[in-house]
mmCIF file of C-alpha atoms in Angstrom:
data_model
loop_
_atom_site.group_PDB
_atom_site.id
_atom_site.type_symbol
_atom_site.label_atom_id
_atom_site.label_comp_id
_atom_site.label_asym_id
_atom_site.label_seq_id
_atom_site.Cartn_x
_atom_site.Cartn_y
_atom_site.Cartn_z
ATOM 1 C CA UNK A 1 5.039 -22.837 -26.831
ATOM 2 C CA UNK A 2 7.179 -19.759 -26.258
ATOM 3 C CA UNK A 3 7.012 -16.343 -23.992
ATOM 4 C CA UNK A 4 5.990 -14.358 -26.348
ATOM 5 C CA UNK A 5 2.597 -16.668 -27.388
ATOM 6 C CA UNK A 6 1.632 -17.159 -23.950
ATOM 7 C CA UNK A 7 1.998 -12.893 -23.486
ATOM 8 C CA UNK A 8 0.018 -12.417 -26.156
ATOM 9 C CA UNK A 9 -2.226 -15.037 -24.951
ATOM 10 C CA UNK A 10 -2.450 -13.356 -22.277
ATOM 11 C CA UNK A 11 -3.500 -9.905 -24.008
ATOM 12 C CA UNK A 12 -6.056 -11.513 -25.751
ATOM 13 C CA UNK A 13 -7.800 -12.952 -22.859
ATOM 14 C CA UNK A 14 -7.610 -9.686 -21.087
ATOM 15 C CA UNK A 15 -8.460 -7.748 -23.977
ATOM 16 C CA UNK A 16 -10.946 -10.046 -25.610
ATOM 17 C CA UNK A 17 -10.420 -9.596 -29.149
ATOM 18 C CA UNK A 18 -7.250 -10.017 -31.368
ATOM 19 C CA UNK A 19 -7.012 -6.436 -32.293
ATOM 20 C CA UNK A 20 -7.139 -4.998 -29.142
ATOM 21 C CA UNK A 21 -4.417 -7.184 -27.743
ATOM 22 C CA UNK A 22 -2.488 -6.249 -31.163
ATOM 23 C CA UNK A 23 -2.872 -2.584 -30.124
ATOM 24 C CA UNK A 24 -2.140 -3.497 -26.700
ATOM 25 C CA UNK A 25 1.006 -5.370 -27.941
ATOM 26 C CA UNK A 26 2.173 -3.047 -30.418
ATOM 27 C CA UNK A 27 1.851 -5.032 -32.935
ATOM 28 C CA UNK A 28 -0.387 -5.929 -36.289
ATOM 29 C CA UNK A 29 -3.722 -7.892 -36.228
ATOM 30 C CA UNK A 30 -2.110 -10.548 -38.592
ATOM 31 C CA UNK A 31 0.423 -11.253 -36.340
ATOM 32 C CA UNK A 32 -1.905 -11.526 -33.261
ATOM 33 C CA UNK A 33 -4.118 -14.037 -34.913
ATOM 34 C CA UNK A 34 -1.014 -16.241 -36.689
ATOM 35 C CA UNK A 35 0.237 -16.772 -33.013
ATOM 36 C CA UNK A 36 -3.221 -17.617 -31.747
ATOM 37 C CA UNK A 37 -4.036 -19.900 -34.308
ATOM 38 C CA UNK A 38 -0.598 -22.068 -33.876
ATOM 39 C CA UNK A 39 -1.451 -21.796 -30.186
ATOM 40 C CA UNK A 40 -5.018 -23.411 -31.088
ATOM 41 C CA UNK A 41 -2.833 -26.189 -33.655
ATOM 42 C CA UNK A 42 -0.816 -27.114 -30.869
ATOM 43 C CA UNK A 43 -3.473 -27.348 -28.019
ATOM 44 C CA UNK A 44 -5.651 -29.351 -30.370
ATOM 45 C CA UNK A 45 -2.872 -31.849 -30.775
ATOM 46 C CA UNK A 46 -1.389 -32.146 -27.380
ATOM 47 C CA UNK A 47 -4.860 -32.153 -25.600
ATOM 48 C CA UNK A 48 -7.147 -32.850 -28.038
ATOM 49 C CA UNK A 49 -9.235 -29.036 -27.205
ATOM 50 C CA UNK A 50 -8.423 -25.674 -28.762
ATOM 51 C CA UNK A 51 -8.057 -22.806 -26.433
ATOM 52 C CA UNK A 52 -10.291 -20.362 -27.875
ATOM 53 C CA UNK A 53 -13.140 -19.841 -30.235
ATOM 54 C CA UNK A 54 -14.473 -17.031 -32.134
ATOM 55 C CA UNK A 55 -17.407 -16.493 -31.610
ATOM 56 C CA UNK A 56 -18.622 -14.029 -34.758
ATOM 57 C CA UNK A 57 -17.681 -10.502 -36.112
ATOM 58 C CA UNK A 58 -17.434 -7.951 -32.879
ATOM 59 C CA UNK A 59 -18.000 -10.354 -30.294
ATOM 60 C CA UNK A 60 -15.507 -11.923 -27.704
ATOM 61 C CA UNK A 61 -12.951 -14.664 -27.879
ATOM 62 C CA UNK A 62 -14.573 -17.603 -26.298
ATOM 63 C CA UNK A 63 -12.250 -19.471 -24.021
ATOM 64 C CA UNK A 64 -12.304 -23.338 -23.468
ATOM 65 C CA UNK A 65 -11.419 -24.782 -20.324
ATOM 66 C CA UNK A 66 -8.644 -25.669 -21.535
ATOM 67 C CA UNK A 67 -7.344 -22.172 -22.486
ATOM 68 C CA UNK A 68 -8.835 -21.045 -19.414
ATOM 69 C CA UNK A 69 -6.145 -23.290 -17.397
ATOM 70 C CA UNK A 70 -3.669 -22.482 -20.273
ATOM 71 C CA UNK A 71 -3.987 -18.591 -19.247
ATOM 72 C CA UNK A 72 -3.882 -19.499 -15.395
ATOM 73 C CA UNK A 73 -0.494 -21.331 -16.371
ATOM 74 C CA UNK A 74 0.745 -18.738 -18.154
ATOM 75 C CA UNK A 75 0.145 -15.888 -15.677
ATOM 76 C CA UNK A 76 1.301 -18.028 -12.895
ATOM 77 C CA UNK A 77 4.848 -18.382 -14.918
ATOM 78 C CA UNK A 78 5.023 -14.854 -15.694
ATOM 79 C CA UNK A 79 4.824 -13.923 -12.403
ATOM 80 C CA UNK A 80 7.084 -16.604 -11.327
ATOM 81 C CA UNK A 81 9.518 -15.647 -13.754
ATOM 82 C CA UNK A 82 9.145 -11.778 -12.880
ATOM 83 C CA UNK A 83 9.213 -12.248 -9.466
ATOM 84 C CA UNK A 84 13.052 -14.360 -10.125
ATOM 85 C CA UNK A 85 14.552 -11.811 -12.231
ATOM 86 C CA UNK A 86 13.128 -8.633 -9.695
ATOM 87 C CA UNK A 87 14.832 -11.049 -6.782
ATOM 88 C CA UNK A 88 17.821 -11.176 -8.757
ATOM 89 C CA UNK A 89 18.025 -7.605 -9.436
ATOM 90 C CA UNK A 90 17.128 -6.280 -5.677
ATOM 91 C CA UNK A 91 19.918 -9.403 -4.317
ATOM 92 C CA UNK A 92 22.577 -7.146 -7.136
ATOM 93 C CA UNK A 93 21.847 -4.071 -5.878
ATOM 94 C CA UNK A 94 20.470 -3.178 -9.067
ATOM 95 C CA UNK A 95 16.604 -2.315 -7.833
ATOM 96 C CA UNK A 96 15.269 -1.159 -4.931
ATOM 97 C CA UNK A 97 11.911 -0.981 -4.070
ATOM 98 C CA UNK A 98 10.297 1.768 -1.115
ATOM 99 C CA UNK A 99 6.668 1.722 0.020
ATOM 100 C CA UNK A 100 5.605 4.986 1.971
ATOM 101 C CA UNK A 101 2.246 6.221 2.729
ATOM 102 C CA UNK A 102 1.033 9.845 1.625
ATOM 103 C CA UNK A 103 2.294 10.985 4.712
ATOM 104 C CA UNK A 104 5.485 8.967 5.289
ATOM 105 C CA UNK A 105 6.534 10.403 1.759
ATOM 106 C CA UNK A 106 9.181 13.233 3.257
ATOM 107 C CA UNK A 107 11.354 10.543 5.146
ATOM 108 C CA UNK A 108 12.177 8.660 1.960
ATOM 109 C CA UNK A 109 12.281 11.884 0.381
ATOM 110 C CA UNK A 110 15.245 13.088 3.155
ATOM 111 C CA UNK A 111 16.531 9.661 2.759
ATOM 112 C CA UNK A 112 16.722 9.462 -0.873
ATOM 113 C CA UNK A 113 18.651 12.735 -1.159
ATOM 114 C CA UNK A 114 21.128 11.487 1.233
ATOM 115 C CA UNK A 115 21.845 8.601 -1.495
ATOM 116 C CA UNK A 116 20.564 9.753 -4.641
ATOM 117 C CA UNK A 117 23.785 10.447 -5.913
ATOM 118 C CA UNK A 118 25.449 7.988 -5.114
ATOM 119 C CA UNK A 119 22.388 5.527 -6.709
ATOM 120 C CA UNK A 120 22.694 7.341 -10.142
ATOM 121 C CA UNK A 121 26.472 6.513 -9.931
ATOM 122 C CA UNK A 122 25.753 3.175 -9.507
ATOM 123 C CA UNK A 123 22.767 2.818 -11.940
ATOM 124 C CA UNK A 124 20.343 1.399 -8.844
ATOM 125 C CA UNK A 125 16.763 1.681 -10.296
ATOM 126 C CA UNK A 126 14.964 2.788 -7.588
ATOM 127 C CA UNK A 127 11.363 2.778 -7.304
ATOM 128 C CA UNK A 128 8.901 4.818 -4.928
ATOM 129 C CA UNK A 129 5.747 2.676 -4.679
ATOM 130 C CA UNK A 130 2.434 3.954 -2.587
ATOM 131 C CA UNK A 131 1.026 2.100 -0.438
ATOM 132 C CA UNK A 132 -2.117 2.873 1.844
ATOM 133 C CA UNK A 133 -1.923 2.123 5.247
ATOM 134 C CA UNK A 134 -4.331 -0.785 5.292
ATOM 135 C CA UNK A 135 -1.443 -2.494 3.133
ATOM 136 C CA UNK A 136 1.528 -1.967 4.958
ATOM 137 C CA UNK A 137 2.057 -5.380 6.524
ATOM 138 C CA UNK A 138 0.555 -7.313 3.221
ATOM 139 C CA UNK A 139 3.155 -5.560 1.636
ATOM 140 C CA UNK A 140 5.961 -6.264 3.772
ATOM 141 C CA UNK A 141 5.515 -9.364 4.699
ATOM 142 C CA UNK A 142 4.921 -10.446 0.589
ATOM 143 C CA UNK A 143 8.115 -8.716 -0.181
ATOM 144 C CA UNK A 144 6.671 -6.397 -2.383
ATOM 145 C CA UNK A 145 8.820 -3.728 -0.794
ATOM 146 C CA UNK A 146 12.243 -3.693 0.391
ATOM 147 C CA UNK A 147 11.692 -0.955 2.727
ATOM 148 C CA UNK A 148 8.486 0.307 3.897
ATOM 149 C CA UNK A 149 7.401 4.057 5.815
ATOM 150 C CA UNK A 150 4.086 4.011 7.484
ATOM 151 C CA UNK A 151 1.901 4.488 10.994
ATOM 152 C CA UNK A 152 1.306 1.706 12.693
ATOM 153 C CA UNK A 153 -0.896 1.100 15.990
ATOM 154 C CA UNK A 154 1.654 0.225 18.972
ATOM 155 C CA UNK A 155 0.491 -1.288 21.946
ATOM 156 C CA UNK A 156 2.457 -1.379 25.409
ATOM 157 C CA UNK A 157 3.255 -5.015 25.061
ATOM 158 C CA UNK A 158 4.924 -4.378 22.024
ATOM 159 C CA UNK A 159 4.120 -5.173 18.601
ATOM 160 C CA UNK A 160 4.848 -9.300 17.769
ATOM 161 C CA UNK A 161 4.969 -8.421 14.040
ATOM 162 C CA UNK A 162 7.799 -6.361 14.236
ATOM 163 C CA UNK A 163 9.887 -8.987 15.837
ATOM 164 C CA UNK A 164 11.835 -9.703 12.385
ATOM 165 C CA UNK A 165 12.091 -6.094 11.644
ATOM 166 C CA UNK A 166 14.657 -3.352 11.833
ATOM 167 C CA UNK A 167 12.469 -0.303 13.242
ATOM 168 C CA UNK A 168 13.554 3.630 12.987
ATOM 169 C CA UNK A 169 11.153 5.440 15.105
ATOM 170 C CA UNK A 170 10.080 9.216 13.572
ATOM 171 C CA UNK A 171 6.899 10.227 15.901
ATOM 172 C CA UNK A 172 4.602 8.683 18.484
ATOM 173 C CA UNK A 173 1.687 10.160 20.231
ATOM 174 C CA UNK A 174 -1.844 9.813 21.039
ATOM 175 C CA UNK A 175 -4.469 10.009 18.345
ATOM 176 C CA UNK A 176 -7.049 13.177 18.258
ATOM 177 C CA UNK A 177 -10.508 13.993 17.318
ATOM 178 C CA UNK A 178 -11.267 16.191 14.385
ATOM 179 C CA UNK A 179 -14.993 17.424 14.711
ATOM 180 C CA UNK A 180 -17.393 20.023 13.420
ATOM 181 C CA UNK A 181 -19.652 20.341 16.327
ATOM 182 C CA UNK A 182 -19.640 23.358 17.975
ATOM 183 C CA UNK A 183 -18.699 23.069 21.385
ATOM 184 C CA UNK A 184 -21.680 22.911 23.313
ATOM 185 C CA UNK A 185 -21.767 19.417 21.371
ATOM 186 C CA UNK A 186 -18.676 18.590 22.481
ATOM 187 C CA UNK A 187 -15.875 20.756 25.131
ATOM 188 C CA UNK A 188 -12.829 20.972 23.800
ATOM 189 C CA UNK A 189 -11.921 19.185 27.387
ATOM 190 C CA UNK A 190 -10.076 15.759 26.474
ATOM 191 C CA UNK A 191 -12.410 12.538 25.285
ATOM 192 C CA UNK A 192 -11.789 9.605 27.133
ATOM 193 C CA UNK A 193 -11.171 6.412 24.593
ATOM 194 C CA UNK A 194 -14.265 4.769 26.711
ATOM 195 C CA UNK A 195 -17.009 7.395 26.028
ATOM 196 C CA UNK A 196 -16.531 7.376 22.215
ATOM 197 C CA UNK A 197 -19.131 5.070 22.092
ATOM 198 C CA UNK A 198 -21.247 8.391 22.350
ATOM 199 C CA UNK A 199 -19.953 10.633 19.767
ATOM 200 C CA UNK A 200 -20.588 10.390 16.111
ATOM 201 C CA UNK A 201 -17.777 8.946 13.936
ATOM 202 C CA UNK A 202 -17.083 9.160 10.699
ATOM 203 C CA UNK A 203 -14.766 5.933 9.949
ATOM 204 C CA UNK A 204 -12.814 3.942 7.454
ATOM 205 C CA UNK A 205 -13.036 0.335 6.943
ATOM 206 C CA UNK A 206 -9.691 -0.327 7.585
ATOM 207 C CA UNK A 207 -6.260 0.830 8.091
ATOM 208 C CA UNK A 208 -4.991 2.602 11.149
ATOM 209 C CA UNK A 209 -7.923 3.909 12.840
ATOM 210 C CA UNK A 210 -9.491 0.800 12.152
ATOM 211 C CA UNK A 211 -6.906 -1.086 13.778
ATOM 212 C CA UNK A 212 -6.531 1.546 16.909
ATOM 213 C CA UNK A 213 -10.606 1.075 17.078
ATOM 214 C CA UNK A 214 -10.276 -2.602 17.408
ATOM 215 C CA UNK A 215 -7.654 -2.425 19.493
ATOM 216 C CA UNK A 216 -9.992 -0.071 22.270
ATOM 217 C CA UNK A 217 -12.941 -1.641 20.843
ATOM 218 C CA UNK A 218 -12.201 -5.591 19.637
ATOM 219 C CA UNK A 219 -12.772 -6.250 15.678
ATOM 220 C CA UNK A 220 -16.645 -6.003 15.834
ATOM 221 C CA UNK A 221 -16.218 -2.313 17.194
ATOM 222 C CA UNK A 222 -18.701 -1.130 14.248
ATOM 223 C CA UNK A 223 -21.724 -2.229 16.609
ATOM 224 C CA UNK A 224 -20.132 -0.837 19.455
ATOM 225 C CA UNK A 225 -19.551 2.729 18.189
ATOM 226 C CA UNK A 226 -22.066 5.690 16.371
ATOM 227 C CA UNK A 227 -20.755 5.526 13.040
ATOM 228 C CA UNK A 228 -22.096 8.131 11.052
ATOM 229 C CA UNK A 229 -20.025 7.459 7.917
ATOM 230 C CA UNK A 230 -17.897 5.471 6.059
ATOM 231 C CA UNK A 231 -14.621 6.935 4.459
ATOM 232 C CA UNK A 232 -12.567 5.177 1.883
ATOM 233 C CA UNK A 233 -8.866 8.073 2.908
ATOM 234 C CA UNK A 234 -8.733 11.156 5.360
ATOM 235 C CA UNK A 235 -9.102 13.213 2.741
ATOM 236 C CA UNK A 236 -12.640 12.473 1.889
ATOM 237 C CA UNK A 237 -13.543 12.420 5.548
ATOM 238 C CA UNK A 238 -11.893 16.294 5.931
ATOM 239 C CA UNK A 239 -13.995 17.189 2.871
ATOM 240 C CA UNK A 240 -17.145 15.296 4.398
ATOM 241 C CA UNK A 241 -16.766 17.037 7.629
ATOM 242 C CA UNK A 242 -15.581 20.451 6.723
ATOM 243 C CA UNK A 243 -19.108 20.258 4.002
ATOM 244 C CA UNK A 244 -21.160 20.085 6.870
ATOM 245 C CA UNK A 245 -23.219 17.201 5.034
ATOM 246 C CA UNK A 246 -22.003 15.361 7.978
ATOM 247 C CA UNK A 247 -21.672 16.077 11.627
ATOM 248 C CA UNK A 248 -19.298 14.291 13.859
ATOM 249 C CA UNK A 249 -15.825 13.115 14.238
ATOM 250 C CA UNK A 250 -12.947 11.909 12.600
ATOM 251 C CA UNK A 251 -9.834 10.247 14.442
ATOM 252 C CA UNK A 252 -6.689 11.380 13.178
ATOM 253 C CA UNK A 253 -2.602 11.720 14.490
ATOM 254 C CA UNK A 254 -1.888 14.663 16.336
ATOM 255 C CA UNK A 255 0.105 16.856 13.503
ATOM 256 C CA UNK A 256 -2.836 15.851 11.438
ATOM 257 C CA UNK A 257 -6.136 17.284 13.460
ATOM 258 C CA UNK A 258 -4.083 20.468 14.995
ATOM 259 C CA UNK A 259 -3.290 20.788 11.282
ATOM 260 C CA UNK A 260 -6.139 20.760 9.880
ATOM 261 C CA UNK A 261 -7.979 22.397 12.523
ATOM 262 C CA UNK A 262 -5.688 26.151 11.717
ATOM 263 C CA UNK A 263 -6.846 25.919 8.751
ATOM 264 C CA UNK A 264 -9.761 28.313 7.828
ATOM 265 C CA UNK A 265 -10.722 27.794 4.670
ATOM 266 C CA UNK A 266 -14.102 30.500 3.323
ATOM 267 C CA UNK A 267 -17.176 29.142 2.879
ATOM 268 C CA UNK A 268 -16.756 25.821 4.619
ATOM 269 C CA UNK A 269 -17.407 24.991 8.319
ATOM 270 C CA UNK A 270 -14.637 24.879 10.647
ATOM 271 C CA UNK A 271 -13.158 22.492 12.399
ATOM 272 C CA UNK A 272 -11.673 21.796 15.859
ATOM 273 C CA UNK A 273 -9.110 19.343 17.017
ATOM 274 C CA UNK A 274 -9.689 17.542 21.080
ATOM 275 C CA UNK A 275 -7.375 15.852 22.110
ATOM 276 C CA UNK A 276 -8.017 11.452 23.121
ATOM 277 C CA UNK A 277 -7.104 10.857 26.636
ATOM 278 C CA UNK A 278 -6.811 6.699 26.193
ATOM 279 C CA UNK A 279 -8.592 5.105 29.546
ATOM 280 C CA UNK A 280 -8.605 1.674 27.897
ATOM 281 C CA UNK A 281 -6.866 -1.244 28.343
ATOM 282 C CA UNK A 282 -4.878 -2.172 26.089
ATOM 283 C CA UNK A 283 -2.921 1.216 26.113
ATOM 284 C CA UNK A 284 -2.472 2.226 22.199
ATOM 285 C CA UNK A 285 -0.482 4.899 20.244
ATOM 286 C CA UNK A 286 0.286 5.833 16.962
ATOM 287 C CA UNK A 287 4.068 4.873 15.656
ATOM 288 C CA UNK A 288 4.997 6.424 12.656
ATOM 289 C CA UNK A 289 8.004 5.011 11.128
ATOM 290 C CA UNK A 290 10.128 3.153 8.774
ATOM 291 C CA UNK A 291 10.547 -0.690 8.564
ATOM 292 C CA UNK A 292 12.739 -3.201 6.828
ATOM 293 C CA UNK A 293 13.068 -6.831 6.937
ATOM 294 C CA UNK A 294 16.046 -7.789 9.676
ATOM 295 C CA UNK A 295 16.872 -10.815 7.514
ATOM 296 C CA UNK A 296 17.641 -8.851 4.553
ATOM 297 C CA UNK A 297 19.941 -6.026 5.975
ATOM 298 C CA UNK A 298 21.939 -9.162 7.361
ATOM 299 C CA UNK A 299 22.061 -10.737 3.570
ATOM 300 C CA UNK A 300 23.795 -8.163 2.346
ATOM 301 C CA UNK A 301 26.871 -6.258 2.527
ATOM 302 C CA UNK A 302 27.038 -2.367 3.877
ATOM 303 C CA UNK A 303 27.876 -1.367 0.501
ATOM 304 C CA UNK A 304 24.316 -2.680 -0.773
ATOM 305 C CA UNK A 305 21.153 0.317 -1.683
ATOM 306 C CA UNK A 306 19.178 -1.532 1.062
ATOM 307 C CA UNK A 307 22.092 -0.970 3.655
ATOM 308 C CA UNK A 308 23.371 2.234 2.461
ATOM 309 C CA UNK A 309 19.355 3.689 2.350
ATOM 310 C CA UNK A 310 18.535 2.134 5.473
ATOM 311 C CA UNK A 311 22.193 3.955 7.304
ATOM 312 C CA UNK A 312 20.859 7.357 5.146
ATOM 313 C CA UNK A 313 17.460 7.025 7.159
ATOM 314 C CA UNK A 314 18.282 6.436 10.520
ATOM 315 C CA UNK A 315 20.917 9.431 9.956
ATOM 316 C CA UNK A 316 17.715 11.495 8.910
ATOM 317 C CA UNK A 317 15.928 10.538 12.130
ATOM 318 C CA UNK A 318 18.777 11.881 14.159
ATOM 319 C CA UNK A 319 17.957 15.235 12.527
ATOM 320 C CA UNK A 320 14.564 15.040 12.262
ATOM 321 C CA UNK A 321 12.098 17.573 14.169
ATOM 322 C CA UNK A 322 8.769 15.614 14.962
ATOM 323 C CA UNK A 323 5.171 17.138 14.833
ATOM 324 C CA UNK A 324 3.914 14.928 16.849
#
């Protein structure tokens, strides 16, 4: 059994038919089926089951539970095997992987020009991945990402996650409310953390705000609050707000809501930025920053991408202006 008949395996059983996985594979129907039938040969006679079955012109491959574990095999070893040779690469200095959220994007930008050079010189593939918010520390701590630039919620006591992590600090501040009630609803006078219990919300399920919520709020702070709506990204919650459809408010960073709130866009309704005034225990505040594993900076040499991006971005920071 070789690579390329568990890939195209694979295809099939993603696909569903032989001639979509050929198309899928770049290749001819013939040659799609040939494999699959020696697969079938070789199944029967090592384990006494075929792995699939047709099941009649147009319809499906049927898989056995046999080529259902065969599949679950041969995924597992692909991404095994992927996840060895992208190891191998990022350990050569010949990848280099960056997660940054939609608005972390500019520092690895800065960075990136600092290096970029230098990286073409050296024929370092270098990849830009996105990553919401909600995924930053999934992403991390999986190693998905060599270096990651995101917000994070930091508390007083400091942050036990980043314990094993290099930190460059870009902006940190207190978190606003963006609204579209007028201001007999609500003074533009700052909004303690404890009364938000009485204002409408419109929230997302997770990510930062979730976290700063459940940080004022503990994780069932859903029956606790007026929700009003449910967001999947900020962006939807602008357009929610700023539509009128809704009325109430969404928390956002500083730069963000003051942003946002200049903006006077005809025929929508306009919005206003308060500020939080945080009266809770534990005190919170949003970090923006970037992040890479301690561990791996001490791996390597100073010459390595990692090393040489993560000097190029703490030499941005020195430079950098912060919104706040």
């Amino acid at each position: 059994m070789t690579f390329d008949q568990l890939r195209t395996l694979l295809a099939v059983h993603e696909s569903g038919s032989a001639l979509r996985a050929a198309r899928a594979l770049g290749r001819e129907q013939s040659s799609v089926q040939k494999q699959l039938d020696t697969l079938n040969r070789n199944s029967q006679t090592l384990c006494g089951e075929v792995l699939t079955v047709r099941q009649g012109r147009g319809k499906d491959f049927l898989f056995t539970p046999t080529g259902e574990d065969t599949v679950e095999l041969a995924r597992l070893t692909f991404e095994k095997w992927l996840e060895s040779i992208h190891w191998s690469r990022r350990r050569l200095g010949r990848m280099l992987t960056v997660g940054t959220t939609e608005f972390t994007l500019p520092i690895v930008s800065r960075a990136w020009n600092r290096v970029s050079e230098e990286f073409r010189q050296r024929e370092v593939e270098f990849k830009v991945a996105h990553v919401r918010t909600k995924e930053l520390w999934s992403r991390l701590e999986t190693r998905q990402v060599d270096l990651i630039c995101g917000s994070i919620v930091s508390t007083p006591e400091g942050d036990l996650r980043l314990r094993e992590y290099e930190v460059v600090e870009y902006a940190r501040g207190q978190a606003w409310l963006l609204t579209n009630l007028l201001e007999n609803e609500l003074p533009d006078t700052p909004v303690e953390t404890s009364r938000l219990g009485g204002v409408p919300l419109v929230v997302p399920p997770a990510g930062l705000v979730a976290d700063l919520l459940a940080t004022w709020y503990g994780p069932s702070f859903r029956e606790r609050l007026n929700v009003v709506a449910d967001i999947d990204d900020v962006h939807y919650g602008l357009s929610l707000l700023r539509s009128g459809f809704v009325r109430g408010c969404m928390i956002v960073t500083g730069s963000i809501g003051r942003g946002m709130a200049a903006q006077d866009e005809p025929g929508t309704v306009p919005l206003r930025a308060i500020a939080l005034d945080d009266d809770l225990e534990p005190k919170a505040e949003l970090m923006t920053g970037a992040f890479v594993r301690r561990a791996d900076l001490e791996r390597y040499d100073a010459g390595h991408p990692l090393n040489r991006l993560w000097a190029a971005v703490k030499e941005d920071v020195r430079t950098y202006t912060p919104l706040a």
